[in-house]
Short mmCIF file of C-alpha atoms in Angstrom, two decimals:
data_model
loop_
_atom_site.label_atom_id
_atom_site.label_comp_id
_atom_site.label_asym_id
_atom_site.label_seq_id
_atom_site.Cartn_x
_atom_site.Cartn_y
_atom_site.Cartn_z
CA MET A 1 12.90 8.34 -26.74
CA VAL A 2 13.69 5.78 -24.05
CA THR A 3 10.77 5.33 -21.69
CA VAL A 4 10.57 3.83 -18.25
CA ALA A 5 7.45 2.21 -16.82
CA ILE A 6 6.91 1.67 -13.13
CA GLY A 7 4.02 -0.40 -11.88
CA ALA A 8 1.76 -3.36 -12.33
CA LEU A 9 1.77 -4.36 -15.99
CA ALA A 10 -0.13 -7.60 -16.63
CA GLY A 11 1.97 -10.71 -17.00
CA TRP A 12 5.10 -9.30 -15.48
CA ALA A 13 3.93 -10.12 -11.99
CA PHE A 14 4.33 -13.84 -12.62
CA SER A 15 6.76 -14.42 -15.43
CA GLY A 16 10.15 -15.69 -14.37
CA ALA A 17 10.63 -16.15 -18.10
CA LEU A 18 10.95 -12.39 -18.45
CA VAL A 19 13.87 -12.34 -16.05
CA ALA A 20 15.39 -15.22 -17.98
CA ALA A 21 15.11 -13.06 -21.05
CA GLU A 22 17.42 -10.53 -19.33
CA ILE A 23 14.79 -7.88 -18.74
CA VAL A 24 15.84 -5.81 -15.75
CA ALA A 25 13.78 -6.90 -12.75
CA ASN A 26 14.85 -4.15 -10.34
CA VAL A 27 12.65 -1.20 -11.16
CA TRP A 28 14.82 1.57 -9.79
CA GLY A 29 18.02 0.00 -11.04
CA ALA A 30 16.39 0.08 -14.44
CA ILE A 31 15.76 3.80 -14.07
CA ALA A 32 19.36 4.42 -13.09
CA LEU A 33 20.48 2.63 -16.24
CA GLY A 34 18.06 4.53 -18.43
CA ALA A 35 16.59 1.16 -19.39
CA SER A 36 13.15 -0.31 -19.18
CA LEU A 37 11.52 -2.13 -16.36
CA GLY A 38 8.52 -4.20 -15.42
CA SER A 39 6.09 -4.39 -12.54
CA LEU A 40 6.54 -3.37 -8.97
CA PHE A 41 4.61 -6.53 -8.17
CA VAL A 42 7.76 -8.46 -9.08
CA THR A 43 9.92 -6.74 -6.49
CA HIS A 44 7.14 -6.51 -3.95
CA GLU A 45 5.90 -10.02 -3.56
CA PHE A 46 4.79 -10.39 0.03
CA ASP A 47 7.57 -10.32 2.62
CA ALA A 48 6.49 -10.19 6.26
CA SER A 49 9.80 -8.58 7.25
CA ASP A 50 8.83 -5.41 5.34
CA PHE A 51 6.54 -4.45 8.24
CA ALA A 52 8.24 -6.19 11.16
CA SER A 53 8.85 -2.86 12.93
CA SER A 54 5.49 -1.32 12.07
CA PRO A 55 3.25 -0.58 15.07
CA ASN A 56 0.20 -0.79 12.80
CA TYR A 57 1.00 -3.65 10.40
CA SER A 58 3.33 -6.04 12.22
CA PHE A 59 1.92 -9.40 13.26
CA GLY A 60 0.73 -9.49 16.86
CA PRO A 61 -1.29 -7.02 18.95
CA ILE A 62 -1.32 -3.42 17.79
CA SER A 63 0.76 -1.16 20.05
CA ASN A 64 1.94 2.39 20.54
CA THR A 65 5.57 3.28 20.12
CA MET A 66 7.44 5.51 22.55
CA SER A 67 10.58 6.73 20.80
CA GLN A 68 12.21 9.85 19.41
CA LEU A 69 13.52 7.74 16.53
CA VAL A 70 10.10 6.90 15.07
CA PRO A 71 9.18 8.98 12.00
CA ILE A 72 6.04 11.11 12.01
CA PHE A 73 3.34 8.94 10.47
CA VAL A 74 1.55 9.93 7.26
CA VAL A 75 -2.04 8.67 7.17
CA TYR A 76 -4.01 8.30 3.94
CA GLY A 77 -7.61 7.23 3.57
CA LYS A 78 -9.43 5.68 6.52
CA THR A 79 -7.69 3.27 8.87
CA ARG A 80 -6.90 2.45 12.48
CA VAL A 81 -3.79 4.11 13.87
CA ALA A 82 -1.72 3.44 16.97
CA GLY A 83 0.46 6.53 17.25
CA ASN A 84 3.72 7.40 18.99
CA ILE A 85 3.73 8.41 22.67
CA ILE A 86 5.64 11.70 22.82
CA TYR A 87 4.77 12.82 26.36
CA GLN A 88 3.80 10.99 29.55
CA VAL A 89 3.68 12.34 33.09
CA PHE A 90 2.09 10.98 36.29
CA ASP A 91 0.48 13.17 38.93
CA SER A 92 2.35 11.47 41.79
CA ASP A 93 4.47 8.50 42.77
CA LYS A 94 1.26 6.51 43.13
CA LYS A 95 0.79 6.79 39.33
CA GLU A 96 -2.96 6.91 39.64
CA VAL A 97 -3.46 9.71 37.09
CA GLN A 98 -1.38 10.37 34.00
CA ASP A 99 -1.33 12.77 31.07
CA LEU A 100 -0.50 11.09 27.75
CA TYR A 101 0.15 12.69 24.34
CA ILE A 102 -0.16 10.49 21.24
CA LEU A 103 1.25 11.85 17.99
CA VAL A 104 -1.06 10.45 15.30
CA GLY A 105 0.78 11.73 12.24
CA GLU A 106 1.34 14.62 9.87
CA GLY A 107 -1.19 17.40 10.33
CA GLY A 108 -3.94 18.43 8.03
CA ILE A 109 -5.88 15.20 8.55
CA THR A 110 -9.66 15.06 8.30
CA SER A 111 -10.90 13.41 11.51
CA ILE A 112 -9.95 11.35 14.57
CA ASN A 113 -12.75 9.14 15.89
CA ASP A 114 -13.39 6.04 18.01
CA ILE A 115 -10.47 6.68 20.38
CA MET A 116 -9.84 3.63 22.53
CA ALA A 117 -7.58 2.89 25.50
CA ASN A 118 -7.22 -0.88 25.75
CA ASP A 119 -10.58 -1.17 23.96
CA GLN A 120 -12.19 1.18 26.49
CA ASN A 121 -13.57 4.58 25.52
CA PRO A 122 -11.60 6.90 27.84
CA ALA A 123 -14.10 9.73 27.40
CA GLU A 124 -16.69 7.58 29.19
CA LEU A 125 -14.46 6.56 32.13
CA GLU A 126 -14.37 8.34 35.49
CA GLY A 127 -11.62 10.95 35.79
CA CYS A 128 -10.53 10.61 32.15
CA SER A 129 -10.66 13.13 29.32
CA VAL A 130 -9.61 13.36 25.67
CA THR A 131 -8.73 16.29 23.38
CA THR A 132 -7.83 15.96 19.70
CA TYR A 133 -5.98 18.28 17.32
CA LEU A 134 -6.15 17.70 13.56
CA ASN A 135 -3.33 20.13 12.73
CA THR A 136 -1.28 21.91 15.39
CA THR A 137 -0.06 25.45 14.76
CA GLN A 138 2.06 27.91 16.71
CA PHE A 139 -1.12 28.95 18.52
CA THR A 140 -2.03 25.42 19.67
CA HIS A 141 -1.74 24.92 23.42
CA ASP A 142 -3.36 22.16 25.44
CA SER A 143 -4.35 22.65 29.06
CA ARG A 144 -2.16 19.66 29.96
CA ASP A 145 0.99 21.20 28.44
CA PRO A 146 3.92 21.42 30.88
CA SER A 147 5.35 24.83 31.73
CA GLY A 148 7.95 26.02 29.25
CA ALA A 149 8.24 24.44 25.80
CA ARG A 150 5.29 22.40 24.65
CA PRO A 151 6.14 18.73 23.82
CA TYR A 152 4.89 18.71 20.19
CA PRO A 153 5.73 20.55 16.94
CA ASP A 154 3.52 22.40 14.47
CA ASN A 155 1.76 20.60 11.60
CA VAL A 156 0.93 17.35 13.41
CA ALA A 157 -2.24 15.55 14.46
CA LEU A 158 -2.38 14.89 18.18
CA ILE A 159 -4.43 13.11 20.84
CA CYS A 160 -4.04 14.43 24.41
CA LEU A 161 -5.47 12.31 27.23
CA THR A 162 -5.84 12.37 30.97
CA LEU A 163 -6.22 8.82 32.28
CA LYS A 164 -7.15 7.72 35.79
CA ALA A 165 -6.25 4.19 36.88
CA GLN A 166 -9.28 2.02 37.59
CA GLU A 167 -10.36 -1.60 37.33
CA SER A 168 -10.87 -1.44 33.56
CA LEU A 169 -7.85 0.80 32.90
CA ASN A 170 -4.38 0.59 34.39
CA GLY A 171 -0.72 0.93 33.44
CA THR A 172 0.02 2.55 30.09
CA PRO A 173 -2.80 1.42 27.80
CA THR A 174 -2.58 1.10 24.03
CA ILE A 175 -4.27 4.11 22.45
CA THR A 176 -5.85 3.59 19.03
CA SER A 177 -8.20 5.63 16.89
CA ILE A 178 -9.93 5.50 13.52
CA VAL A 179 -8.39 8.24 11.41
CA GLU A 180 -9.51 9.80 8.17
CA GLY A 181 -6.19 10.96 6.84
CA MET A 182 -4.48 13.67 4.85
CA LYS A 183 -6.22 16.16 2.63
CA VAL A 184 -4.49 15.83 -0.73
CA TRP A 185 -4.52 17.84 -3.92
CA THR A 186 -7.35 16.98 -6.34
CA PRO A 187 -8.96 18.97 -9.17
CA ASN A 188 -11.41 20.16 -6.49
CA GLY A 189 -8.63 21.53 -4.27
CA PHE A 190 -7.12 20.00 -1.14
CA VAL A 191 -9.71 17.53 0.12
CA TYR A 192 -9.92 14.18 1.88
CA SER A 193 -9.65 11.45 -0.72
CA ARG A 194 -9.12 7.67 -0.81
CA ASN A 195 -8.36 7.71 -4.54
CA PRO A 196 -4.94 6.04 -5.02
CA ILE A 197 -3.86 8.38 -7.84
CA TRP A 198 -4.33 11.59 -5.85
CA ILE A 199 -2.54 9.96 -2.92
CA ILE A 200 0.35 8.88 -5.17
CA LEU A 201 0.58 12.44 -6.46
CA ASP A 202 0.79 13.67 -2.87
CA ILE A 203 3.77 11.39 -2.19
CA LEU A 204 5.43 12.49 -5.43
CA CYS A 205 4.84 16.20 -4.91
CA HIS A 206 4.76 17.14 -1.22
CA PRO A 207 7.93 19.07 -0.22
CA ARG A 208 7.99 17.94 3.42
CA TYR A 209 7.36 14.18 3.42
CA GLY A 210 7.24 13.46 -0.34
CA MET A 211 9.59 13.72 -3.32
CA GLY A 212 9.12 17.47 -3.82
CA MET A 213 7.84 17.37 -7.42
CA GLY A 214 5.10 19.90 -6.65
CA ALA A 215 4.82 23.65 -6.96
CA VAL A 216 5.18 25.80 -3.82
CA ASP A 217 4.26 29.37 -2.94
CA GLY A 218 6.51 32.08 -1.54
CA THR A 219 6.38 30.55 1.94
CA GLY A 220 7.39 27.11 0.69
CA ALA A 221 3.88 25.67 1.13
CA TYR A 222 2.80 23.04 -1.38
CA THR A 223 0.13 24.39 -3.76
CA HIS A 224 -0.33 21.82 -6.55
CA PRO A 225 1.57 19.23 -8.63
CA ASN A 226 4.07 20.65 -11.08
CA TRP A 227 2.39 19.90 -14.40
CA ASP A 228 5.64 20.62 -16.24
CA LYS A 229 6.92 17.40 -14.66
CA ILE A 230 3.73 15.31 -14.37
CA ASP A 231 1.15 14.71 -17.09
CA TYR A 232 -2.19 16.01 -15.83
CA ALA A 233 -4.40 14.30 -18.45
CA CYS A 234 -2.92 10.87 -17.66
CA ALA A 235 -3.32 11.37 -13.90
CA LEU A 236 -6.93 12.51 -14.30
CA ALA A 237 -7.84 9.55 -16.52
CA ALA A 238 -6.26 7.10 -14.06
CA ALA A 239 -8.06 8.72 -11.10
CA ASN A 240 -11.39 8.59 -12.93
CA TYR A 241 -10.88 4.87 -13.64
CA CYS A 242 -10.22 4.27 -9.93
CA ASP A 243 -13.45 6.12 -9.08
CA GLY A 244 -15.50 4.02 -11.51
CA ILE A 245 -18.41 2.36 -9.70
CA VAL A 246 -18.45 -1.44 -9.65
CA GLU A 247 -20.46 -3.87 -7.54
CA TYR A 248 -18.61 -3.05 -4.28
CA GLY A 249 -18.34 0.74 -4.80
CA PRO A 250 -15.45 2.74 -6.29
CA ARG A 251 -13.15 0.37 -8.19
CA PHE A 252 -9.96 1.20 -6.28
CA GLN A 253 -9.37 2.92 -2.94
CA LEU A 254 -6.29 3.24 -0.75
CA ASP A 255 -6.11 3.32 3.07
CA PHE A 256 -2.60 3.24 4.50
CA VAL A 257 -0.37 4.47 7.33
CA MET A 258 3.23 5.26 6.48
CA ASP A 259 4.68 4.47 9.91
CA THR A 260 8.21 3.18 9.25
CA CYS A 261 11.27 4.44 7.42
CA ARG A 262 11.18 2.72 4.03
CA PRO A 263 12.56 3.56 0.57
CA ILE A 264 10.13 5.62 -1.48
CA ARG A 265 10.20 2.92 -4.17
CA ASP A 266 8.67 0.48 -1.67
CA VAL A 267 5.98 2.96 -0.67
CA LEU A 268 5.11 3.58 -4.31
CA ALA A 269 5.08 -0.20 -4.84
CA ASP A 270 2.43 -0.59 -2.13
CA PHE A 271 0.33 2.26 -3.48
CA MET A 272 0.59 1.18 -7.13
CA SER A 273 -0.22 -2.42 -6.28
CA SER A 274 -3.53 -1.39 -4.72
CA CYS A 275 -4.84 -0.10 -8.06
CA ARG A 276 -2.81 -1.90 -10.79
CA GLY A 277 -0.98 1.36 -11.42
CA TYR A 278 2.19 2.01 -13.37
CA MET A 279 4.19 5.04 -14.50
CA VAL A 280 5.87 5.89 -17.77
CA GLN A 281 8.62 8.50 -17.95
CA THR A 282 8.89 10.44 -21.22
CA ASN A 283 9.20 14.21 -21.26
CA LYS A 284 6.77 14.07 -18.31
CA LEU A 285 5.88 11.46 -15.71
CA GLU A 286 2.71 9.70 -16.85
CA ILE A 287 0.53 7.65 -14.47
CA TYR A 288 -1.63 4.85 -15.86
CA ILE A 289 -3.80 1.95 -14.70
CA ASP A 290 -3.44 -1.52 -16.21
CA ALA A 291 -6.93 -1.46 -17.69
CA PRO A 292 -8.83 -2.77 -20.72
CA VAL A 293 -8.50 -0.94 -24.03
CA ASP A 294 -11.06 -0.20 -26.76
CA THR A 295 -8.60 -0.05 -29.66
CA TYR A 296 -5.11 -1.32 -30.46
CA THR A 297 -2.44 1.26 -31.11
CA ARG A 298 -0.65 -0.36 -34.08
CA GLU A 299 0.10 -3.58 -35.94
CA ILE A 300 3.50 -5.22 -35.74
CA THR A 301 4.42 -7.43 -38.72
CA PRO A 302 7.72 -8.94 -39.93
CA ALA A 303 8.15 -5.82 -42.04
CA SER A 304 8.12 -3.66 -38.88
CA ILE A 305 10.77 -5.70 -37.08
CA VAL A 306 14.56 -5.60 -37.29
CA GLU A 307 15.59 -8.77 -39.10
CA GLY A 308 16.57 -11.66 -36.82
CA SER A 309 15.39 -9.90 -33.63
CA PHE A 310 12.03 -11.62 -33.05
CA THR A 311 11.78 -14.18 -30.26
CA PHE A 312 8.81 -15.64 -28.39
CA TRP A 313 8.36 -17.93 -25.42
CA GLN A 314 5.73 -19.29 -23.08
CA ALA A 315 5.54 -19.21 -19.30
CA SER A 316 6.73 -22.43 -17.69
CA ASP A 317 4.45 -24.40 -15.37
CA GLU A 318 6.39 -23.20 -12.35
CA ASP A 319 5.58 -19.60 -13.31
CA VAL A 320 1.84 -20.26 -13.74
CA CYS A 321 0.28 -19.91 -10.28
CA ASN A 322 -2.97 -21.66 -9.44
CA ARG A 323 -3.17 -20.32 -5.90
CA ILE A 324 -2.81 -16.68 -4.87
CA THR A 325 -2.77 -15.49 -1.25
CA VAL A 326 -3.49 -11.85 -0.56
CA ASP A 327 -2.62 -10.15 2.72
CA TRP A 328 -4.89 -7.17 3.50
CA VAL A 329 -6.41 -5.18 6.38
CA ASP A 330 -9.98 -5.99 7.41
CA PRO A 331 -11.99 -3.28 9.24
CA ASP A 332 -14.55 -5.94 10.23
CA ASN A 333 -11.75 -7.75 12.06
CA ASN A 334 -10.70 -4.67 14.06
CA TYR A 335 -8.37 -3.55 11.26
CA GLU A 336 -6.17 -6.60 11.70
CA ARG A 337 -4.19 -8.21 8.89
CA VAL A 338 -5.97 -11.15 7.31
CA THR A 339 -5.11 -13.46 4.45
CA ASP A 340 -7.48 -14.55 1.68
CA VAL A 341 -6.74 -17.42 -0.67
CA PHE A 342 -7.83 -17.52 -4.33
CA GLN A 343 -7.28 -20.69 -6.28
CA ASP A 344 -8.13 -22.77 -9.32
CA SER A 345 -9.06 -26.08 -7.70
CA ASP A 346 -9.32 -27.94 -11.00
CA ASP A 347 -5.78 -26.99 -11.98
CA ILE A 348 -4.49 -27.81 -8.50
CA ALA A 349 -5.93 -31.31 -8.85
CA ILE A 350 -3.89 -31.76 -12.04
CA ARG A 351 -0.60 -29.97 -11.29
CA GLY A 352 -0.53 -29.60 -7.53
CA VAL A 353 -0.26 -26.24 -5.79
CA VAL A 354 1.81 -23.47 -7.40
CA GLU A 355 1.43 -20.55 -5.03
CA LYS A 356 2.45 -16.92 -4.78
CA SER A 357 1.69 -14.42 -2.02
CA PHE A 358 1.01 -10.71 -2.35
CA SER A 359 0.78 -7.90 0.18
CA LEU A 360 -2.06 -5.42 -0.35
CA LEU A 361 -2.05 -3.74 3.05
CA GLY A 362 -3.39 -0.54 1.51
CA VAL A 363 -6.66 -2.34 0.70
CA THR A 364 -9.41 -2.47 3.36
CA ARG A 365 -12.44 -3.63 1.34
CA SER A 366 -13.23 -7.29 0.76
CA GLY A 367 -14.72 -6.52 -2.66
CA GLN A 368 -11.52 -4.87 -3.84
CA VAL A 369 -9.53 -7.82 -2.51
CA GLY A 370 -11.75 -10.19 -4.49
CA HIS A 371 -11.30 -8.02 -7.56
CA MET A 372 -7.51 -8.11 -7.22
CA GLY A 373 -7.56 -11.83 -6.47
CA TYR A 374 -9.44 -12.42 -9.72
CA TYR A 375 -7.02 -10.21 -11.68
CA LEU A 376 -3.90 -11.84 -10.23
CA LEU A 377 -5.10 -15.43 -10.56
CA LYS A 378 -6.57 -15.01 -14.04
CA GLY A 379 -3.50 -13.09 -15.17
CA SER A 380 -1.24 -15.90 -14.07
CA MET A 381 -3.38 -18.67 -15.53
CA LEU A 382 -4.22 -17.04 -18.87
CA VAL A 383 -1.23 -14.85 -19.80
CA ARG A 384 1.10 -17.52 -21.21
CA ASN A 385 2.68 -16.04 -24.36
CA PHE A 386 5.46 -13.47 -24.50
CA CYS A 387 7.52 -12.00 -27.30
CA SER A 388 10.39 -9.63 -27.89
CA PHE A 389 11.48 -7.84 -31.06
CA GLY A 390 13.65 -4.97 -32.24
CA VAL A 391 12.50 -1.87 -34.06
CA SER A 392 14.50 0.97 -35.53
CA PHE A 393 15.15 3.79 -33.08
CA LYS A 394 13.98 6.42 -35.53
CA ASP A 395 10.66 4.59 -35.98
CA CYS A 396 10.06 3.77 -32.32
CA ASP A 397 7.33 5.69 -30.53
CA ILE A 398 6.07 2.61 -28.70
CA GLN A 399 5.45 3.09 -24.98
CA PRO A 400 5.12 0.58 -22.13
CA GLY A 401 1.48 -0.14 -21.36
CA GLU A 402 0.05 0.28 -24.83
CA VAL A 403 -1.71 -2.66 -26.50
CA LEU A 404 -0.71 -3.53 -30.06
CA THR A 405 -1.20 -6.52 -32.34
CA VAL A 406 1.52 -8.89 -33.53
CA SER A 407 1.33 -10.91 -36.75
CA PHE A 408 4.09 -13.48 -37.32
CA GLU A 409 2.18 -16.30 -38.93
CA ASP A 410 5.05 -18.35 -40.36
CA PHE A 411 6.94 -18.50 -37.08
CA THR A 412 4.15 -18.56 -34.45
CA GLY A 413 0.80 -18.78 -36.23
CA TRP A 414 -0.16 -15.40 -34.72
CA VAL A 415 -2.34 -13.13 -36.82
CA ASP A 416 -3.31 -9.80 -35.22
CA LYS A 417 -2.76 -11.27 -31.75
CA PRO A 418 -3.00 -8.49 -29.12
CA PHE A 419 -0.06 -7.91 -26.77
CA ARG A 420 0.57 -5.40 -23.98
CA VAL A 421 3.97 -3.71 -24.10
CA LEU A 422 5.93 -4.36 -20.91
CA SER A 423 9.18 -2.59 -21.71
CA VAL A 424 11.07 -0.63 -24.32
CA LYS A 425 14.83 -0.86 -24.05
CA ASP A 426 17.63 0.86 -25.96
CA ASN A 427 20.05 -1.85 -27.06
CA GLY A 428 22.38 0.48 -28.94
CA ASN A 429 23.03 0.53 -32.68
CA ASP A 430 19.79 2.51 -33.11
CA VAL A 431 17.70 -0.53 -32.16
CA MET A 432 14.98 -0.52 -29.49
CA THR A 433 13.94 -3.86 -28.01
CA VAL A 434 10.24 -4.15 -27.20
CA THR A 435 9.04 -6.88 -24.80
CA CYS A 436 5.35 -7.81 -24.60
CA SER A 437 2.93 -10.16 -22.85
CA GLU A 438 -0.27 -11.36 -24.45
CA TYR A 439 -3.31 -9.20 -23.74
CA ILE A 440 -6.31 -11.08 -22.32
CA PRO A 441 -9.40 -8.81 -21.98
CA GLU A 442 -11.09 -11.31 -19.63
CA ILE A 443 -8.86 -10.43 -16.69
CA TYR A 444 -10.14 -6.82 -16.71
CA ASP A 445 -13.89 -7.50 -16.53
CA ASP A 446 -14.31 -6.21 -12.93
CA SER A 447 -15.29 -9.63 -11.62
CA VAL A 448 -14.99 -10.25 -7.90
CA MET A 449 -13.72 -13.68 -6.99
CA GLU A 450 -15.29 -15.46 -4.05
CA VAL A 451 -12.92 -16.40 -1.27
CA PRO A 452 -12.78 -20.20 -0.92
CA VAL A 453 -10.41 -19.91 2.04
CA HIS A 454 -10.29 -17.03 4.53
CA ILE A 455 -7.56 -17.36 7.12
CA ASP A 456 -8.99 -15.83 10.29
CA THR A 457 -6.44 -14.98 12.98
CA SER A 458 -8.89 -13.40 15.42
CA LEU A 459 -9.47 -14.90 18.86
CA THR A 460 -12.75 -16.26 20.14
CA THR A 461 -14.48 -13.34 21.86
CA ASN A 462 -16.80 -15.30 24.18
CA TYR A 463 -14.16 -17.57 25.69
CA LYS A 464 -13.64 -17.21 29.47
CA PRO A 465 -10.80 -19.17 31.13
CA ASP A 466 -11.03 -20.52 34.67
CA ASP A 467 -9.91 -18.18 37.47
CA VAL A 468 -6.31 -18.35 38.70
CA GLU A 469 -5.18 -18.07 42.33
CA ASP A 470 -2.42 -16.17 44.18
CA LEU A 471 -2.22 -13.48 41.49
CA THR A 472 0.51 -10.86 42.09
CA ILE A 473 1.63 -8.02 39.84
CA THR A 474 4.91 -6.10 40.20
CA GLU A 475 5.44 -2.97 38.12
CA GLN A 476 8.76 -1.36 37.15
CA LEU A 477 10.18 1.13 34.62
CA GLU A 478 13.03 0.20 32.27
CA THR A 479 15.16 2.98 30.74
CA LEU A 480 15.90 2.36 27.04
CA GLN A 481 19.02 3.47 25.15
CA ASP A 482 17.20 6.37 23.44
CA GLY A 483 16.14 7.78 26.84
CA SER A 484 12.53 6.61 26.63
CA TYR A 485 10.89 4.31 29.16
CA ASN A 486 9.35 0.90 28.92
CA LEU A 487 6.78 -0.06 31.54
CA ILE A 488 7.19 -3.70 32.63
CA ALA A 489 4.66 -5.73 34.58
CA LYS A 490 5.81 -9.00 36.17
CA ILE A 491 2.86 -11.28 36.85
CA THR A 492 2.80 -14.55 38.79
CA TRP A 493 -0.11 -16.84 39.58
CA THR A 494 -1.15 -20.36 40.43
CA PRO A 495 -2.94 -22.00 37.48
CA PRO A 496 -6.43 -23.43 37.98
CA GLU A 497 -6.63 -27.16 38.59
#
């Protein structure tokens, strides 16, 4: 049976040689062709433009949106959220008091805490108040609601504020909060979880904002994953591996805000990359983690291989990275994006810098970043050998992700050399082509790499500039094409001497 793998298989993330060997690099194109694929790392190398329109992940100050065109956010794990302004009204033309509704995201979240308005706690300011709703229903009504139709739907998380202009708070401030996100299906029921596997299942299964692969009750409400489509044992094993305790806590966690319209393949790429996950499609969808193995599944010898089909190659120097940069979100830096650099200084001294960048914006723990930095750098430096061979279709039960041994002593000198299967592809004529990268146990030892370079983009907090003179501020409203408003402040001053 032809199988398809989706995710982060070791070696694939770096090997341009695999593409040269005509292995399909586009994951979802591979699915459409019924072929095999490789790692979502390959299609999801860091690209800043992926999040250029994101209010939470774009470079620059975090900000609220105010648009009917913005999708309802979906929040997973624990992270800072700047939501969408869906309602704003002033008490008078003086604009001294305003009511403001911030849509945080899909409802059914766990908590909303540390609400800030321009870094001020509005609940502690004179004339201000805050009310939160974790999941609105038809019975939800806020005292600030206008007469007639309320300005928010059911099944959303909401922050309602009354703000009074004062020295520390004026205009339309940026409203942020720390959110513990969606309750997702787990073996213990629908609970708050930061486990990437249960979150991935939620995206695959939820009928409203996911792919609809779950079971629903008579009212259309999501009840649990459809185990006729998804392999439960594989998902449970992968989730347990993520929960394994290492020196910095659970091995893998995921904290992420889906706040822009993006293809589901890109969302899955982000989620899978946070935990080295991949999927294999057979009669069911199977979810795995690229993890160490205790035993090898089989031995491949010349007798197992279709005659004349065996080839092998090594990664070129330009494919072997000695510097990895990882973009992630740091709660200790006010949940801003930061970049850590992991490198092999000895190899850089010999070959110069060969660098690749990766986006792990679903990761918010420095220990997990160091773990992934170790895995990515060691994988690039140590996984050098690749091979491809044909086996008879009737004898092929090999699946992507499994680790087998290859013996081809006359041609390569390999005797029982372990390899991880990257892809299995139907080439016609009853021949399946299997492509593998060498398996190096060392890259899976849960080491955390120290960060030799941490790129800090935060500003100095104790810096105070000299006072300016002749300061004037003019305020005006600009009407946008979608009917929303943009508040503009024009400021002039005389610089200090």
